[in-house]
Amino acid sequence: LTSTSNCKTFRYIWTSVWTSPRTQISGLQINHNTSRTTLVQFVSSMQSSSLFLDSIVARYDWLLTFAHSPAVTPLLSTNDPPPCLQSAQLNASIKSFSTALPELQGELDTLRKAVASLEAQMSRLLSLKRECESILSPFRRLPPEMLMEILRCTWTTYERYSEARRDMHRSGFNVFDIKRGPWYLGHVCRSWRDAVENLCPDLWSNMIIEIPPRTGSPFHRAMKRNMVALLERVLERTRGHQLDFSFKHYSSGSSQEGQVMAQCFSLMLTHSRQWRRTELVITPPLLSRMSLIHGKVDWLEELYLTCNGDPIPTNINAFEVAPRLKILHLENMHRSAQVRFPGANLVSFFDGRRFSGHDVTQRYLHVIASSPNLVSFSWHHHSHIPVSSPPYYPLITHPTLKELSASSGKLLRSLRLPALTQMALRSGREDFDDVPVKCPPDALSELHDLLVRSQCPLTVLSLVDAVINEHLFAIIALCPHLRNLSVEFNGWTGEPDTFMASLVRGMSETQVVEGLHRHILVPDLKYLDIKLIAVEDNHISFIDREFVEMIVSRVGSESYSSSPLKLLALTVIGTGWDCDLGAADYRALNALNGNHGFHLTTMLENADTDTD
């Protein structure tokens, strides 16, 4: 056979095998009822094709044994011209090779096309096999109860706690994003869609109701035409299940957004009997409509309510009858507005609003006194307040309160808290910006007296813009079990420097206990966080070599405390400031990193000295 006839013969056999009406794979002509005779013919064709391929390879077996003549081989290693006889032989070989090369190239091209076609057929065959296996898979016929549990495993929640705002954010699917959450699960197949829509109300009951931002533009919202209808459908599919949701609408939105969110808010109000955990960030007009759900929140356990915008002086009685209420966090209510709620089951209370006068202290004391299960209480007044003055109120002893965040001297003077373990002396943030309000001048002294009265096992102490004086050292001395100490100054003026230096010296002193040097002040301290923000052209003298030596001694060694310091976070941000640390001191601090599990975090910006 010539090369041309070889190719034609191969193509004929190839076509006859793979395009036969009874054996074509790509067209799926071999169906599930293929006869035994057809299969035998298919196998026979494959065998003949294999024999033909073997014959193609065999035609070029002569190349495996081909060799130059002994007279030609030496010429390969020299530059001598070949004799006439050898020249004639070489030219004849070249002509023969030149003739064979196109023939072999043609065979290769044909085979490559055949391989490419086979690979495509292989891919198609594997796909068909997977489809058949998929149809037979028992996963397609899971009992509804098992499918429900699998779908529920796709629902995850997390909690993020903000110390500054005391707010809680829970994850959930955005009602208006049909590419996520249970909307997306319903697109898998009919059985999944039926299960998601009819058997899993809890999947629809954890939601976020907020117009999502446009792609690439966090300040512009992506409006949809059917937002209210989407929310209606979601609420229908909850089938009366308890709702955990976050509703956020900001006053900066467009009028169209306001109309849509107002309709959505009305829908949520009609389902208030399903509310369990609720976060509301709403405008004053929406806040004024809360009275519509009075007596209709029997399942409500947690409420995080924030007024976005200038609050109106209207009392809120929507939660006056909420027998299950455990957590109530209020933010930016009007300074004179009263929010009525039951305290029988209250565990956590937070109120952050502008100060309206010392007479409101009695209202907050009533919250503490009337909440026997209260564990956490926070009152941030978000504005400067004067030193406390009479009248003072009778002392209230609360046996279960463990966490307190406040700075009102009048409030602190009226409390006795024997179970207190976490104390934050802070006033809040004015106008919700980044600069905290300074604590009143009497806050530190009243905190000292509170600790003396309570004799409590305090383990966490945070001081934010407290007026530092001689009471600081005394307070630390009253907390032998303290494990976490945080001190923050915004707008450092240098006035606290002397008292901070005195504290550093006190924290350096040790005594020998059972052969170990144990620190006298806060011997169990694990975490120390010091922040100085907005330091303008000031010298910080308490951050010096003695400070470094105190840290070194607390990180621990064989002769020092068995309860070493685990973390130092040191932050100084400002312009033109300096301190008394030298290069050797910085090296000593950095050398501690990783020693006995110690971790060092420093942020020292715009210092006049080298802090590298």
Coordinates of C-alpha atoms in Angstrom, one line a residue, residues 59-538:
R59 CA 5.9 -0.7 8.1
Y60 CA 8.5 1.5 9.7
D61 CA 10.3 -1.2 11.8
W62 CA 13.2 -1.1 9.3
L63 CA 14.2 2.2 10.9
L64 CA 15.0 0.4 14.1
T65 CA 17.7 -1.7 12.3
F66 CA 18.9 0.8 9.7
A67 CA 22.6 1.8 10.0
H68 CA 25.1 3.5 7.8
S69 CA 27.6 1.4 5.9
P70 CA 31.1 0.9 7.6
A71 CA 32.6 3.1 4.9
V72 CA 30.3 6.0 5.7
T73 CA 30.4 5.9 9.5
P74 CA 34.0 7.2 9.9
L75 CA 33.1 10.3 7.8
L76 CA 30.8 11.5 10.6
S77 CA 33.8 12.3 12.8
T78 CA 35.9 14.1 10.2
N79 CA 35.6 16.9 7.7
D80 CA 37.0 14.8 4.8
P81 CA 34.8 14.8 1.6
P82 CA 33.4 11.3 0.8
P83 CA 34.5 9.4 -2.2
C84 CA 32.3 9.4 -5.3
L85 CA 30.8 6.0 -4.5
Q86 CA 29.9 7.0 -1.0
S87 CA 28.5 10.4 -2.3
A88 CA 26.2 8.6 -4.6
Q89 CA 25.0 6.2 -1.8
L90 CA 24.4 9.2 0.5
N91 CA 22.4 11.1 -2.1
A92 CA 20.3 8.0 -2.7
S93 CA 19.6 7.6 1.0
I94 CA 18.7 11.3 1.3
K95 CA 16.2 10.9 -1.6
S96 CA 14.7 7.8 0.1
F97 CA 14.4 9.5 3.4
S98 CA 12.8 12.6 1.9
T99 CA 10.2 10.4 0.3
A100 CA 9.5 8.5 3.5
L101 CA 9.2 11.6 5.7
P102 CA 6.0 13.1 4.3
E103 CA 4.4 9.6 4.3
L104 CA 5.3 9.1 8.0
Q105 CA 4.2 12.7 8.8
G106 CA 0.8 11.9 7.1
E107 CA 0.4 8.8 9.2
L108 CA 1.2 10.8 12.4
D109 CA -1.3 13.6 11.5
T110 CA -4.0 11.0 10.9
L111 CA -3.2 9.3 14.2
R112 CA -3.1 12.6 16.1
K113 CA -6.6 13.4 14.8
A114 CA -7.7 10.0 15.8
V115 CA -6.3 10.4 19.3
A116 CA -8.0 13.8 19.7
S117 CA -11.3 12.4 18.6
L118 CA -10.8 9.4 21.0
E119 CA -10.1 11.8 23.8
A120 CA -13.3 13.8 23.1
Q121 CA -15.2 10.5 23.0
M122 CA -13.6 9.4 26.2
S123 CA -14.6 12.6 27.9
R124 CA -18.2 12.2 26.6
L125 CA -18.2 8.6 27.8
L126 CA -17.1 9.5 31.3
S127 CA -19.8 12.2 31.4
L128 CA -22.4 9.7 30.4
K129 CA -21.2 7.2 33.0
R130 CA -21.4 9.9 35.7
E131 CA -24.9 10.8 34.7
C132 CA -26.0 7.1 34.9
E133 CA -24.3 6.8 38.3
S134 CA -25.9 10.0 39.4
I135 CA -29.4 8.7 38.5
L136 CA -28.7 5.5 40.5
S137 CA -27.2 7.4 43.5
P138 CA -29.1 6.8 46.7
F139 CA -28.3 10.5 47.7
R140 CA -31.1 11.5 45.3
R141 CA -33.6 9.5 47.4
L142 CA -32.7 10.6 50.9
P143 CA -35.5 10.5 53.4
P144 CA -36.8 14.1 53.9
E145 CA -35.8 14.0 57.6
M146 CA -32.1 13.3 56.6
L147 CA -32.2 15.9 53.9
M148 CA -33.5 18.4 56.4
E149 CA -30.6 17.8 58.7
I150 CA -28.1 18.1 55.9
L151 CA -29.5 21.4 54.8
R152 CA -29.5 22.7 58.3
C153 CA -25.7 22.0 58.5
T154 CA -25.3 24.7 55.8
W155 CA -26.7 27.3 58.2
T156 CA -23.9 28.8 60.3
T157 CA -23.8 31.7 62.7
Y158 CA -21.2 33.7 64.4
E159 CA -21.2 36.4 67.0
R160 CA -19.0 39.5 67.0
Y161 CA -18.9 41.5 70.1
S162 CA -17.9 45.1 70.1
E163 CA -16.5 46.5 73.3
A164 CA -16.9 50.1 72.1
R165 CA -20.5 49.8 71.2
R166 CA -21.7 46.7 73.0
D167 CA -23.5 45.5 69.9
M168 CA -23.9 42.0 68.6
H169 CA -24.0 41.0 65.0
R170 CA -25.2 37.6 63.9
S171 CA -24.8 36.2 60.5
G172 CA -27.7 35.3 58.3
F173 CA -28.7 35.4 54.7
N174 CA -29.6 38.7 53.1
V175 CA -33.2 38.6 52.1
F176 CA -32.5 40.7 49.0
D177 CA -29.6 38.5 47.7
I178 CA -31.1 35.5 45.9
K179 CA -27.7 34.1 45.1
R180 CA -27.0 33.1 48.7
G181 CA -28.6 31.3 51.6
P182 CA -31.7 29.2 51.2
W183 CA -32.5 30.9 48.0
Y184 CA -29.4 29.3 46.5
L185 CA -30.0 25.9 48.0
G186 CA -33.4 25.7 46.3
H187 CA -31.8 25.8 42.9
V188 CA -30.0 22.4 43.3
C189 CA -32.9 20.1 42.4
R190 CA -36.7 19.7 42.9
S191 CA -36.4 17.6 46.1
W192 CA -34.0 20.2 47.6
R193 CA -36.3 23.0 46.6
D194 CA -39.3 21.3 48.2
A195 CA -37.4 20.6 51.4
V196 CA -36.0 24.1 51.6
E197 CA -39.3 25.8 50.9
N198 CA -41.6 23.5 53.0
L199 CA -39.6 21.5 55.6
C200 CA -36.9 23.9 56.8
P201 CA -38.5 27.0 58.3
D202 CA -35.4 27.6 60.5
L203 CA -33.3 28.2 57.4
W204 CA -35.4 31.2 56.5
S205 CA -35.6 32.4 60.1
N206 CA -32.1 33.8 60.4
M207 CA -31.9 36.8 58.1
I208 CA -30.5 40.2 57.4
I209 CA -32.8 42.9 56.0
E210 CA -30.6 45.5 54.5
I211 CA -30.3 46.8 51.0
P212 CA -26.9 45.4 49.8
P213 CA -24.3 47.8 48.5
R214 CA -23.6 47.9 44.8
T215 CA -20.6 46.0 43.5
G216 CA -17.5 48.2 44.0
S217 CA -19.4 51.0 45.7
P218 CA -20.1 50.5 49.5
F219 CA -21.9 53.9 49.7
H220 CA -24.5 53.1 47.1
R221 CA -27.2 50.5 47.5
A222 CA -28.4 48.0 44.9
M223 CA -32.1 48.4 44.7
K224 CA -34.4 45.7 43.3
R225 CA -37.9 45.9 42.1
N226 CA -39.4 43.2 44.2
M227 CA -37.8 43.7 47.6
V228 CA -41.0 43.8 49.6
A229 CA -42.2 40.6 47.8
L230 CA -39.0 38.9 48.6
L231 CA -39.4 39.6 52.3
E232 CA -43.0 38.5 52.2
R233 CA -41.9 35.2 50.6
V234 CA -39.2 34.7 53.3
L235 CA -41.6 35.4 56.1
E236 CA -44.2 33.0 54.6
R237 CA -41.6 30.2 54.6
T238 CA -40.6 30.7 58.2
R239 CA -44.0 29.2 59.0
G240 CA -44.2 30.8 62.4
H241 CA -40.7 29.9 63.5
Q242 CA -38.9 32.2 65.9
L243 CA -37.0 34.9 64.1
D244 CA -33.4 36.0 64.5
F245 CA -32.9 39.0 62.3
S246 CA -31.0 42.2 61.7
F247 CA -32.9 45.1 60.2
K248 CA -30.7 48.1 59.1
H249 CA -31.9 51.3 57.5
Y250 CA -29.8 54.5 57.5
S251 CA -31.1 58.0 57.2
S252 CA -28.5 58.8 54.5
G253 CA -30.4 56.6 51.9
S254 CA -32.5 57.8 49.0
S255 CA -36.2 58.5 49.3
Q256 CA -36.9 55.3 47.3
E257 CA -34.8 53.3 49.7
G258 CA -36.7 54.9 52.6
Q259 CA -40.1 53.9 51.1
V260 CA -39.1 50.3 50.5
M261 CA -37.5 49.9 53.9
A262 CA -40.6 51.4 55.6
Q263 CA -42.8 48.8 53.9
C264 CA -40.4 46.1 55.0
F265 CA -40.4 47.4 58.5
S266 CA -44.2 47.3 58.6
L267 CA -44.0 43.6 57.5
M268 CA -41.6 42.8 60.3
L269 CA -43.8 44.6 62.9
T270 CA -46.7 42.3 61.8
H271 CA -44.5 39.3 62.7
S272 CA -43.3 40.7 66.0
R273 CA -44.8 37.6 67.9
Q274 CA -42.0 35.6 66.2
W275 CA -39.1 37.9 67.2
R276 CA -36.5 36.2 69.3
R277 CA -33.1 37.9 68.7
T278 CA -33.4 41.2 67.0
E279 CA -31.0 44.0 65.9
L280 CA -32.6 47.2 64.7
V281 CA -30.7 50.1 63.3
I282 CA -33.5 52.4 62.2
T283 CA -34.4 56.1 61.6
P284 CA -36.5 58.2 64.1
P285 CA -39.7 57.8 62.0
L286 CA -39.4 54.1 62.1
L287 CA -38.5 54.2 65.8
S288 CA -41.7 56.1 66.5
R289 CA -43.8 53.2 65.2
M290 CA -42.4 50.7 67.7
S291 CA -45.5 51.2 70.0
L292 CA -47.5 49.1 67.5
I293 CA -45.9 45.9 68.9
H294 CA -46.7 46.6 72.5
G295 CA -47.7 43.3 74.1
K296 CA -46.8 41.4 71.0
V297 CA -43.2 40.3 71.7
D298 CA -43.7 37.3 73.9
W299 CA -40.7 35.4 72.4
L300 CA -38.3 38.3 72.4
E301 CA -35.0 37.4 74.2
E302 CA -32.4 39.8 72.8
L303 CA -32.8 43.3 71.4
Y304 CA -30.1 45.6 70.1
L305 CA -31.8 48.9 69.2
T306 CA -30.0 51.8 67.6
C307 CA -31.5 55.1 66.4
N308 CA -29.7 56.3 63.3
G309 CA -30.2 60.1 63.2
D310 CA -31.3 62.7 65.6
P311 CA -33.5 60.9 68.1
I312 CA -36.9 62.3 69.1
P313 CA -38.0 62.8 72.7
T314 CA -40.6 60.0 72.7
N315 CA -40.9 57.3 75.3
I316 CA -40.8 53.7 74.1
N317 CA -43.2 51.2 75.6
A318 CA -43.0 48.5 72.9
F319 CA -41.1 46.1 75.2
E320 CA -42.9 46.8 78.4
V321 CA -44.4 43.3 78.2
A322 CA -41.6 41.1 77.1
P323 CA -41.5 38.2 79.6
R324 CA -38.5 36.4 78.0
L325 CA -36.2 39.5 77.6
K326 CA -32.6 38.7 78.6
I327 CA -30.5 41.2 76.7
L328 CA -31.3 44.8 76.0
H329 CA -28.8 47.1 74.3
L330 CA -29.9 50.7 73.5
E331 CA -27.9 53.2 71.5
N332 CA -28.6 56.9 70.7
M333 CA -32.0 57.1 72.3
H334 CA -33.1 60.6 73.1
R335 CA -31.6 61.8 76.4
S336 CA -35.0 62.3 78.0
A337 CA -36.8 59.3 76.4
Q338 CA -37.7 56.4 78.7
V339 CA -37.6 52.8 77.5
R340 CA -39.9 50.6 79.5
F341 CA -39.0 46.9 79.9
P342 CA -39.2 44.1 82.4
G343 CA -36.1 43.2 84.5
A344 CA -37.2 39.8 85.8
N345 CA -35.0 37.8 83.4
L346 CA -32.6 40.5 82.3
V347 CA -29.0 39.3 82.0
S348 CA -27.3 42.1 80.0
F349 CA -28.2 45.8 79.8
F350 CA -26.4 48.6 77.8
D351 CA -27.5 52.2 77.3
G352 CA -25.5 54.7 75.4
R353 CA -27.0 58.1 75.0
R354 CA -26.1 61.8 75.8
F355 CA -26.2 62.8 79.4
S356 CA -29.3 64.6 80.6
G357 CA -28.5 65.2 84.3
H358 CA -27.6 63.3 87.4
D359 CA -31.2 62.7 88.1
V360 CA -31.2 59.8 85.6
T361 CA -28.8 57.9 87.9
Q362 CA -31.8 56.8 89.9
R363 CA -33.4 55.3 86.8
Y364 CA -30.3 53.1 86.1
L365 CA -30.0 52.1 89.8
H366 CA -33.6 50.9 89.5
V367 CA -32.6 48.7 86.5
I368 CA -29.9 47.1 88.6
A369 CA -32.1 46.6 91.7
S370 CA -35.0 45.2 89.7
S371 CA -33.0 42.7 87.7
P372 CA -32.0 39.8 90.0
N373 CA -30.3 37.9 87.2
L374 CA -28.3 40.7 85.8
V375 CA -24.7 39.8 84.9
S376 CA -23.6 42.7 82.7
F377 CA -24.5 46.4 83.0
S378 CA -23.2 49.3 80.9
W379 CA -24.1 53.0 80.9
H380 CA -22.2 55.3 78.6
H381 CA -23.4 58.8 78.6
H382 CA -21.5 60.0 75.4
S383 CA -20.9 63.5 76.8
H384 CA -19.0 65.2 79.6
I385 CA -20.7 65.2 83.0
P386 CA -19.8 67.2 86.1
V387 CA -18.6 65.8 89.4
S388 CA -21.3 64.0 91.4
S389 CA -23.3 66.0 93.9
P390 CA -26.0 65.2 96.5
P391 CA -28.5 63.8 96.9
Y392 CA -26.9 60.3 96.9
Y393 CA -29.0 57.2 96.8
P394 CA -29.2 54.2 99.2
L395 CA -26.6 51.5 98.6
I396 CA -27.6 48.7 96.3
T397 CA -26.0 45.3 96.7
H398 CA -26.3 43.0 93.7
P399 CA -25.0 39.5 94.2
T400 CA -24.7 38.3 90.5
L401 CA -23.5 41.4 88.6
K402 CA -20.0 40.5 87.1
E403 CA -19.4 43.1 84.4
L404 CA -19.7 46.8 84.8
S405 CA -18.9 49.6 82.3
A406 CA -19.7 53.1 83.5
S407 CA -18.0 56.3 84.9
S408 CA -20.7 58.1 86.7
G409 CA -19.4 58.7 90.3
K410 CA -23.0 58.9 91.5
L411 CA -23.8 55.5 90.1
L412 CA -20.5 53.9 91.4
R413 CA -21.1 55.4 94.9
S414 CA -24.5 53.6 95.2
L415 CA -23.3 50.1 94.4
R416 CA -21.8 47.1 96.2
L417 CA -20.9 44.3 93.8
P418 CA -19.3 41.3 95.5
A419 CA -19.2 39.2 92.3
L420 CA -17.7 41.8 90.1
T421 CA -14.9 40.4 87.8
Q422 CA -14.7 42.8 84.9
M423 CA -14.7 46.6 85.2
A424 CA -14.5 49.2 82.4
L425 CA -14.2 52.9 83.5
R426 CA -15.4 54.7 80.4
S427 CA -17.9 57.3 79.3
G428 CA -18.5 56.5 75.7
R429 CA -18.0 58.4 72.5
E430 CA -19.3 61.9 71.7
D431 CA -21.4 62.0 68.5
F432 CA -20.3 58.5 67.6
D433 CA -16.9 59.6 66.4
D434 CA -13.5 58.0 67.3
V435 CA -12.7 60.2 70.3
P436 CA -14.0 58.9 73.6
V437 CA -15.4 61.3 76.2
K438 CA -13.2 61.8 79.3
C439 CA -14.4 60.3 82.5
P440 CA -15.6 62.7 85.2
P441 CA -12.9 63.8 87.7
D442 CA -14.4 61.7 90.6
A443 CA -14.7 58.5 88.6
L444 CA -11.3 57.0 89.8
S445 CA -11.9 57.7 93.5
E446 CA -15.5 56.3 93.3
L447 CA -14.2 53.2 91.7
H448 CA -11.6 52.8 94.5
D449 CA -14.4 53.0 97.1
L450 CA -16.6 50.6 95.1
L451 CA -13.8 48.0 95.2
V452 CA -13.2 48.5 98.9
R453 CA -16.9 48.0 99.6
S454 CA -17.3 45.1 97.3
Q455 CA -14.2 43.0 98.1
C456 CA -14.7 41.5 94.7
P457 CA -12.4 39.1 92.7
L458 CA -11.7 41.6 89.8
T459 CA -9.8 40.0 87.0
V460 CA -10.2 42.5 84.1
L461 CA -9.8 46.3 84.5
S462 CA -10.0 48.8 81.6
L463 CA -9.5 52.5 82.1
V464 CA -10.4 54.8 79.1
D465 CA -9.6 58.5 79.5
A466 CA -9.8 58.4 83.3
V467 CA -8.4 61.3 85.2
I468 CA -5.4 59.6 86.7
N469 CA -4.4 60.4 90.2
E470 CA -3.1 58.8 93.4
H471 CA -6.1 56.4 93.4
L472 CA -4.6 54.5 90.5
F473 CA -2.0 52.7 92.5
A474 CA -4.4 52.0 95.3
I475 CA -6.9 50.5 92.8
I476 CA -4.3 48.2 91.4
A477 CA -3.3 47.1 94.9
L478 CA -6.9 46.1 95.6
C479 CA -6.9 43.6 92.7
P480 CA -4.5 40.8 93.5
H481 CA -6.3 38.5 91.0
L482 CA -6.1 40.9 88.1
R483 CA -5.2 39.2 84.8
N484 CA -6.0 41.8 82.2
L485 CA -5.1 45.5 82.5
S486 CA -5.9 48.1 79.8
V487 CA -5.1 51.8 80.1
E488 CA -6.0 54.2 77.2
F489 CA -5.4 57.9 76.9
N490 CA -6.7 60.0 74.0
G491 CA -5.1 63.4 73.7
W492 CA -2.2 62.7 76.0
T493 CA -1.1 65.8 77.9
G494 CA 1.6 64.4 80.1
E495 CA -0.3 65.0 83.4
P496 CA -0.7 61.2 84.1
D497 CA 3.0 60.6 83.5
T498 CA 4.0 60.8 87.2
F499 CA 1.3 58.4 88.3
M500 CA 2.0 56.0 85.5
A501 CA 5.7 56.0 86.4
S502 CA 4.8 55.3 90.0
L503 CA 2.6 52.4 88.9
V504 CA 5.5 51.0 86.8
R505 CA 7.8 51.1 89.8
G506 CA 5.2 49.3 92.0
M507 CA 4.7 46.6 89.4
S508 CA 8.4 46.0 89.3
E509 CA 8.7 45.1 93.0
T510 CA 9.0 41.5 94.0
Q511 CA 9.2 39.3 97.0
V512 CA 10.5 35.8 97.4
V513 CA 7.8 33.1 97.8
E514 CA 8.8 29.5 98.0
G515 CA 12.1 30.3 96.2
L516 CA 10.6 32.3 93.4
H517 CA 10.6 36.1 92.9
R518 CA 6.8 36.9 92.9
H519 CA 5.6 40.3 92.1
I520 CA 3.8 42.1 94.9
L521 CA 1.3 44.0 92.7
V522 CA -1.0 42.0 90.4
P523 CA 1.2 38.8 90.4
D524 CA -1.1 37.0 88.0
L525 CA -1.2 39.6 85.3
K526 CA -1.3 38.0 81.8
Y527 CA -2.2 40.8 79.5
L528 CA -1.1 44.5 79.6
D529 CA -2.5 46.9 77.0
I530 CA -1.3 50.6 77.0
K531 CA -2.6 53.1 74.4
L532 CA -1.6 56.7 74.0
I533 CA -3.5 58.3 71.1
A534 CA -3.0 61.8 69.7
V535 CA 0.2 62.5 71.4
E536 CA 1.4 65.9 70.2
D537 CA 4.9 67.1 70.9
N538 CA 5.1 65.5 74.3

